[in-house]
Amino acid sequence: MDEITPDLLLQAYASGIFPMAPDAESTELTWYLPEERGIMPLDGMYVPKKLMRLVMSGKMAVTADRVFDDVMLACAEAAPGRETTWISARIRSLYGDLHRQGNAHSIEVWDGEALVGGLYGVSLRGAFFGESMFSRERDASKVALVHLVAGLRQGRYTLLDTQYTTPHLTGLGGIGISAEDYQSLLHQALTVRAVWPDDFSLQALRESIASLRALPGRAPAGDPP
């Protein structure tokens, strides 16, 4: 594990493998290859009407790559039901390096000057590998995810990997697929020349966001802790 570099991380992601630390204080990393893989189909996200109204209102501003390190720190914060984290200092350092070389990105959600939600992950050709998200205000992580999906669609990505399935994600259209099916989608995505958009604001993504499926009456699970 002492030899892990950003380039080795990208090779691992290209093989369907990702690392986590046992806890926040550990310097060790463990590789994971789930038998069932969570994905968010980019043409199958469900956006409840209430959430769509919030997104389209612009009440929460959305940016990308403005405060990557702050997003990682926020994702690592303890919260009720999540007293420990796998996002260690070593994880933050490695993904910070990936960010600086253009292969890791963050989505930030703002209420005025306050950072209230966001997510980060790894970008490799036509695949985006979501790592973690956080909310400090209700629905802030969902706003980040809606903007991410809209931006990935605009940038011609074909795969949004969520690693695992959770009630929060399945309520918005996330699904679990077999490792074999995942490898097929990943192989296809790695042949795509996608482009990470420069602008994830509502103004830039309004048309792409409006094209997402709004389902009245469908209530996804609440924000993850």
PDB file of N, CA, C and O in Angstrom, residues 61-108:
ATOM      1  N   ALA A  61     -27.193  27.932  -4.719  1.00  0.00           N
ATOM      2  CA  ALA A  61     -26.272  28.082  -5.848  1.00  0.00           C
ATOM      3  C   ALA A  61     -25.345  26.867  -5.908  1.00  0.00           C
ATOM      4  O   ALA A  61     -25.007  26.277  -4.880  1.00  0.00           O
ATOM      5  N   VAL A  62     -24.952  26.496  -7.110  1.00  0.00           N
ATOM      6  CA  VAL A  62     -24.108  25.319  -7.299  1.00  0.00           C
ATOM      7  C   VAL A  62     -22.867  25.691  -8.115  1.00  0.00           C
ATOM      8  O   VAL A  62     -22.962  26.368  -9.140  1.00  0.00           O
ATOM      9  N   THR A  63     -21.725  25.238  -7.623  1.00  0.00           N
ATOM     10  CA  THR A  63     -20.455  25.445  -8.312  1.00  0.00           C
ATOM     11  C   THR A  63     -19.735  24.107  -8.415  1.00  0.00           C
ATOM     12  O   THR A  63     -20.155  23.099  -7.844  1.00  0.00           O
ATOM     13  N   ALA A  64     -18.631  24.107  -9.127  1.00  0.00           N
ATOM     14  CA  ALA A  64     -17.804  22.910  -9.245  1.00  0.00           C
ATOM     15  C   ALA A  64     -16.340  23.278  -9.048  1.00  0.00           C
ATOM     16  O   ALA A  64     -15.882  24.313  -9.543  1.00  0.00           O
ATOM     17  N   ASP A  65     -15.640  22.442  -8.281  1.00  0.00           N
ATOM     18  CA  ASP A  65     -14.182  22.544  -8.126  1.00  0.00           C
ATOM     19  C   ASP A  65     -13.720  23.855  -7.489  1.00  0.00           C
ATOM     20  O   ASP A  65     -12.567  24.245  -7.639  1.00  0.00           O
ATOM     21  N   ARG A  66     -14.607  24.523  -6.779  1.00  0.00           N
ATOM     22  CA  ARG A  66     -14.208  25.764  -6.125  1.00  0.00           C
ATOM     23  C   ARG A  66     -13.499  25.479  -4.800  1.00  0.00           C
ATOM     24  O   ARG A  66     -12.508  26.149  -4.477  1.00  0.00           O
ATOM     25  N   VAL A  67     -14.011  24.504  -4.023  1.00  0.00           N
ATOM     26  CA  VAL A  67     -13.433  24.208  -2.701  1.00  0.00           C
ATOM     27  C   VAL A  67     -13.366  22.685  -2.520  1.00  0.00           C
ATOM     28  O   VAL A  67     -13.973  22.122  -1.614  1.00  0.00           O
ATOM     29  N   PHE A  68     -12.612  22.025  -3.375  1.00  0.00           N
ATOM     30  CA  PHE A  68     -12.535  20.565  -3.358  1.00  0.00           C
ATOM     31  C   PHE A  68     -12.136  20.033  -1.979  1.00  0.00           C
ATOM     32  O   PHE A  68     -12.763  19.116  -1.436  1.00  0.00           O
ATOM     33  N   ASP A  69     -11.092  20.596  -1.402  1.00  0.00           N
ATOM     34  CA  ASP A  69     -10.614  20.102  -0.114  1.00  0.00           C
ATOM     35  C   ASP A  69     -11.668  20.280   0.980  1.00  0.00           C
ATOM     36  O   ASP A  69     -11.833  19.406   1.844  1.00  0.00           O
ATOM     37  N   ASP A  70     -12.408  21.384   0.943  1.00  0.00           N
ATOM     38  CA  ASP A  70     -13.454  21.614   1.934  1.00  0.00           C
ATOM     39  C   ASP A  70     -14.584  20.595   1.790  1.00  0.00           C
ATOM     40  O   ASP A  70     -15.160  20.153   2.790  1.00  0.00           O
ATOM     41  N   VAL A  71     -14.896  20.223   0.568  1.00  0.00           N
ATOM     42  CA  VAL A  71     -15.934  19.210   0.349  1.00  0.00           C
ATOM     43  C   VAL A  71     -15.488  17.869   0.922  1.00  0.00           C
ATOM     44  O   VAL A  71     -16.260  17.183   1.594  1.00  0.00           O
ATOM     45  N   MET A  72     -14.250  17.484   0.685  1.00  0.00           N
ATOM     46  CA  MET A  72     -13.757  16.227   1.250  1.00  0.00           C
ATOM     47  C   MET A  72     -13.808  16.245   2.772  1.00  0.00           C
ATOM     48  O   MET A  72     -14.205  15.266   3.408  1.00  0.00           O
ATOM     49  N   LEU A  73     -13.410  17.359   3.374  1.00  0.00           N
ATOM     50  CA  LEU A  73     -13.456  17.469   4.831  1.00  0.00           C
ATOM     51  C   LEU A  73     -14.886  17.369   5.333  1.00  0.00           C
ATOM     52  O   LEU A  73     -15.159  16.718   6.355  1.00  0.00           O
ATOM     53  N   ALA A  74     -15.815  18.005   4.634  1.00  0.00           N
ATOM     54  CA  ALA A  74     -17.214  17.954   5.050  1.00  0.00           C
ATOM     55  C   ALA A  74     -17.775  16.538   4.922  1.00  0.00           C
ATOM     56  O   ALA A  74     -18.548  16.081   5.773  1.00  0.00           O
ATOM     57  N   CYS A  75     -17.385  15.828   3.871  1.00  0.00           N
ATOM     58  CA  CYS A  75     -17.830  14.445   3.709  1.00  0.00           C
ATOM     59  C   CYS A  75     -17.287  13.542   4.818  1.00  0.00           C
ATOM     60  O   CYS A  75     -17.884  12.511   5.138  1.00  0.00           O
ATOM     61  N   ALA A  76     -16.155  13.924   5.397  1.00  0.00           N
ATOM     62  CA  ALA A  76     -15.526  13.123   6.451  1.00  0.00           C
ATOM     63  C   ALA A  76     -16.028  13.471   7.841  1.00  0.00           C
ATOM     64  O   ALA A  76     -15.669  12.800   8.818  1.00  0.00           O
ATOM     65  N   GLU A  77     -16.856  14.513   7.971  1.00  0.00           N
ATOM     66  CA  GLU A  77     -17.332  14.925   9.288  1.00  0.00           C
ATOM     67  C   GLU A  77     -18.219  13.856   9.918  1.00  0.00           C
ATOM     68  O   GLU A  77     -19.010  13.199   9.236  1.00  0.00           O
ATOM     69  N   ALA A  78     -18.089  13.697  11.234  1.00  0.00           N
ATOM     70  CA  ALA A  78     -18.979  12.799  11.965  1.00  0.00           C
ATOM     71  C   ALA A  78     -20.386  13.381  11.979  1.00  0.00           C
ATOM     72  O   ALA A  78     -20.576  14.598  12.001  1.00  0.00           O
ATOM     73  N   ALA A  79     -21.381  12.493  11.936  1.00  0.00           N
ATOM     74  CA  ALA A  79     -22.777  12.904  11.962  1.00  0.00           C
ATOM     75  C   ALA A  79     -23.578  11.799  12.633  1.00  0.00           C
ATOM     76  O   ALA A  79     -23.102  10.661  12.750  1.00  0.00           O
ATOM     77  N   PRO A  80     -24.782  12.087  13.102  1.00  0.00           N
ATOM     78  CA  PRO A  80     -25.615  11.044  13.709  1.00  0.00           C
ATOM     79  C   PRO A  80     -25.799   9.869  12.756  1.00  0.00           C
ATOM     80  O   PRO A  80     -26.178  10.056  11.592  1.00  0.00           O
ATOM     81  N   GLY A  81     -25.477   8.677  13.235  1.00  0.00           N
ATOM     82  CA  GLY A  81     -25.545   7.495  12.386  1.00  0.00           C
ATOM     83  C   GLY A  81     -24.279   7.250  11.594  1.00  0.00           C
ATOM     84  O   GLY A  81     -24.141   6.226  10.928  1.00  0.00           O
ATOM     85  N   ARG A  82     -23.336   8.191  11.643  1.00  0.00           N
ATOM     86  CA  ARG A  82     -22.056   8.035  10.943  1.00  0.00           C
ATOM     87  C   ARG A  82     -20.974   8.682  11.799  1.00  0.00           C
ATOM     88  O   ARG A  82     -20.455   9.730  11.494  1.00  0.00           O
ATOM     89  N   GLU A  83     -20.675   7.973  12.892  1.00  0.00           N
ATOM     90  CA  GLU A  83     -19.709   8.527  13.838  1.00  0.00           C
ATOM     91  C   GLU A  83     -18.272   8.340  13.370  1.00  0.00           C
ATOM     92  O   GLU A  83     -17.357   9.015  13.844  1.00  0.00           O
ATOM     93  N   THR A  84     -18.043   7.405  12.461  1.00  0.00           N
ATOM     94  CA  THR A  84     -16.698   7.185  11.927  1.00  0.00           C
ATOM     95  C   THR A  84     -16.729   7.333  10.410  1.00  0.00           C
ATOM     96  O   THR A  84     -17.795   7.299   9.786  1.00  0.00           O
ATOM     97  N   THR A  85     -15.579   7.476   9.816  1.00  0.00           N
ATOM     98  CA  THR A  85     -15.505   7.673   8.366  1.00  0.00           C
ATOM     99  C   THR A  85     -14.336   6.896   7.797  1.00  0.00           C
ATOM    100  O   THR A  85     -13.357   6.604   8.490  1.00  0.00           O
ATOM    101  N   TRP A  86     -14.449   6.563   6.513  1.00  0.00           N
ATOM    102  CA  TRP A  86     -13.352   5.898   5.801  1.00  0.00           C
ATOM    103  C   TRP A  86     -12.462   6.920   5.100  1.00  0.00           C
ATOM    104  O   TRP A  86     -11.478   6.547   4.470  1.00  0.00           O
ATOM    105  N   ILE A  87     -12.816   8.192   5.208  1.00  0.00           N
ATOM    106  CA  ILE A  87     -12.052   9.239   4.514  1.00  0.00           C
ATOM    107  C   ILE A  87     -10.928   9.706   5.436  1.00  0.00           C
ATOM    108  O   ILE A  87     -11.097  10.610   6.257  1.00  0.00           O
ATOM    109  N   SER A  88      -9.793   9.093   5.306  1.00  0.00           N
ATOM    110  CA  SER A  88      -8.641   9.381   6.154  1.00  0.00           C
ATOM    111  C   SER A  88      -7.802  10.503   5.562  1.00  0.00           C
ATOM    112  O   SER A  88      -8.032  10.962   4.431  1.00  0.00           O
ATOM    113  N   ALA A  89      -6.796  10.936   6.304  1.00  0.00           N
ATOM    114  CA  ALA A  89      -5.875  11.951   5.788  1.00  0.00           C
ATOM    115  C   ALA A  89      -5.168  11.454   4.531  1.00  0.00           C
ATOM    116  O   ALA A  89      -4.920  12.227   3.593  1.00  0.00           O
ATOM    117  N   ARG A  90      -4.858  10.167   4.487  1.00  0.00           N
ATOM    118  CA  ARG A  90      -4.193   9.620   3.298  1.00  0.00           C
ATOM    119  C   ARG A  90      -5.132   9.650   2.087  1.00  0.00           C
ATOM    120  O   ARG A  90      -4.708   9.985   0.976  1.00  0.00           O
ATOM    121  N   ILE A  91      -6.407   9.305   2.312  1.00  0.00           N
ATOM    122  CA  ILE A  91      -7.401   9.397   1.245  1.00  0.00           C
ATOM    123  C   ILE A  91      -7.506  10.838   0.746  1.00  0.00           C
ATOM    124  O   ILE A  91      -7.494  11.110  -0.460  1.00  0.00           O
ATOM    125  N   ARG A  92      -7.574  11.793   1.683  1.00  0.00           N
ATOM    126  CA  ARG A  92      -7.707  13.197   1.286  1.00  0.00           C
ATOM    127  C   ARG A  92      -6.495  13.653   0.484  1.00  0.00           C
ATOM    128  O   ARG A  92      -6.629  14.396  -0.494  1.00  0.00           O
ATOM    129  N   SER A  93      -5.317  13.202   0.862  1.00  0.00           N
ATOM    130  CA  SER A  93      -4.111  13.586   0.138  1.00  0.00           C
ATOM    131  C   SER A  93      -4.097  13.010  -1.275  1.00  0.00           C
ATOM    132  O   SER A  93      -3.806  13.719  -2.248  1.00  0.00           O
ATOM    133  N   LEU A  94      -4.420  11.733  -1.413  1.00  0.00           N
ATOM    134  CA  LEU A  94      -4.401  11.084  -2.724  1.00  0.00           C
ATOM    135  C   LEU A  94      -5.427  11.707  -3.664  1.00  0.00           C
ATOM    136  O   LEU A  94      -5.129  11.989  -4.832  1.00  0.00           O
ATOM    137  N   TYR A  95      -6.633  11.941  -3.152  1.00  0.00           N
ATOM    138  CA  TYR A  95      -7.672  12.483  -4.023  1.00  0.00           C
ATOM    139  C   TYR A  95      -7.449  13.973  -4.278  1.00  0.00           C
ATOM    140  O   TYR A  95      -7.847  14.486  -5.332  1.00  0.00           O
ATOM    141  N   GLY A  96      -6.799  14.637  -3.353  1.00  0.00           N
ATOM    142  CA  GLY A  96      -6.381  16.008  -3.618  1.00  0.00           C
ATOM    143  C   GLY A  96      -5.405  16.066  -4.776  1.00  0.00           C
ATOM    144  O   GLY A  96      -5.485  16.948  -5.637  1.00  0.00           O
ATOM    145  N   ASP A  97      -4.479  15.108  -4.831  1.00  0.00           N
ATOM    146  CA  ASP A  97      -3.549  15.032  -5.958  1.00  0.00           C
ATOM    147  C   ASP A  97      -4.293  14.747  -7.261  1.00  0.00           C
ATOM    148  O   ASP A  97      -3.985  15.335  -8.304  1.00  0.00           O
ATOM    149  N   LEU A  98      -5.284  13.838  -7.196  1.00  0.00           N
ATOM    150  CA  LEU A  98      -6.084  13.555  -8.391  1.00  0.00           C
ATOM    151  C   LEU A  98      -6.820  14.804  -8.864  1.00  0.00           C
ATOM    152  O   LEU A  98      -6.921  15.060 -10.070  1.00  0.00           O
ATOM    153  N   HIS A  99      -7.310  15.582  -7.913  1.00  0.00           N
ATOM    154  CA  HIS A  99      -8.017  16.816  -8.259  1.00  0.00           C
ATOM    155  C   HIS A  99      -7.080  17.797  -8.960  1.00  0.00           C
ATOM    156  O   HIS A  99      -7.444  18.386  -9.987  1.00  0.00           O
ATOM    157  N   ARG A 100      -5.890  17.932  -8.429  1.00  0.00           N
ATOM    158  CA  ARG A 100      -4.951  18.888  -9.008  1.00  0.00           C
ATOM    159  C   ARG A 100      -4.494  18.472 -10.401  1.00  0.00           C
ATOM    160  O   ARG A 100      -4.098  19.333 -11.198  1.00  0.00           O
ATOM    161  N   GLN A 101      -4.559  17.182 -10.709  1.00  0.00           N
ATOM    162  CA  GLN A 101      -4.194  16.758 -12.066  1.00  0.00           C
ATOM    163  C   GLN A 101      -5.423  16.651 -12.974  1.00  0.00           C
ATOM    164  O   GLN A 101      -5.311  16.247 -14.138  1.00  0.00           O
ATOM    165  N   GLY A 102      -6.602  17.027 -12.455  1.00  0.00           N
ATOM    166  CA  GLY A 102      -7.798  17.103 -13.279  1.00  0.00           C
ATOM    167  C   GLY A 102      -8.644  15.855 -13.336  1.00  0.00           C
ATOM    168  O   GLY A 102      -9.562  15.771 -14.167  1.00  0.00           O
ATOM    169  N   ASN A 103      -8.400  14.879 -12.459  1.00  0.00           N
ATOM    170  CA  ASN A 103      -9.150  13.624 -12.489  1.00  0.00           C
ATOM    171  C   ASN A 103     -10.093  13.436 -11.303  1.00  0.00           C
ATOM    172  O   ASN A 103     -10.724  12.374 -11.189  1.00  0.00           O
ATOM    173  N   ALA A 104     -10.193  14.405 -10.429  1.00  0.00           N
ATOM    174  CA  ALA A 104     -11.176  14.349  -9.343  1.00  0.00           C
ATOM    175  C   ALA A 104     -11.846  15.713  -9.261  1.00  0.00           C
ATOM    176  O   ALA A 104     -11.190  16.748  -9.436  1.00  0.00           O
ATOM    177  N   HIS A 105     -13.136  15.693  -8.999  1.00  0.00           N
ATOM    178  CA  HIS A 105     -13.922  16.921  -9.023  1.00  0.00           C
ATOM    179  C   HIS A 105     -14.889  16.974  -7.849  1.00  0.00           C
ATOM    180  O   HIS A 105     -15.275  15.942  -7.293  1.00  0.00           O
ATOM    181  N   SER A 106     -15.292  18.185  -7.522  1.00  0.00           N
ATOM    182  CA  SER A 106     -16.294  18.382  -6.482  1.00  0.00           C
ATOM    183  C   SER A 106     -17.438  19.224  -7.022  1.00  0.00           C
ATOM    184  O   SER A 106     -17.254  20.061  -7.906  1.00  0.00           O
ATOM    185  N   ILE A 107     -18.620  18.971  -6.493  1.00  0.00           N
ATOM    186  CA  ILE A 107     -19.789  19.814  -6.716  1.00  0.00           C
ATOM    187  C   ILE A 107     -20.120  20.445  -5.365  1.00  0.00           C
ATOM    188  O   ILE A 107     -20.215  19.732  -4.361  1.00  0.00           O
ATOM    189  N   GLU A 108     -20.280  21.760  -5.337  1.00  0.00           N
ATOM    190  CA  GLU A 108     -20.545  22.481  -4.090  1.00  0.00           C
ATOM    191  C   GLU A 108     -21.917  23.145  -4.154  1.00  0.00           C
ATOM    192  O   GLU A 108     -22.290  23.710  -5.184  1.00  0.00           O
TER     193      GLU A 108
END
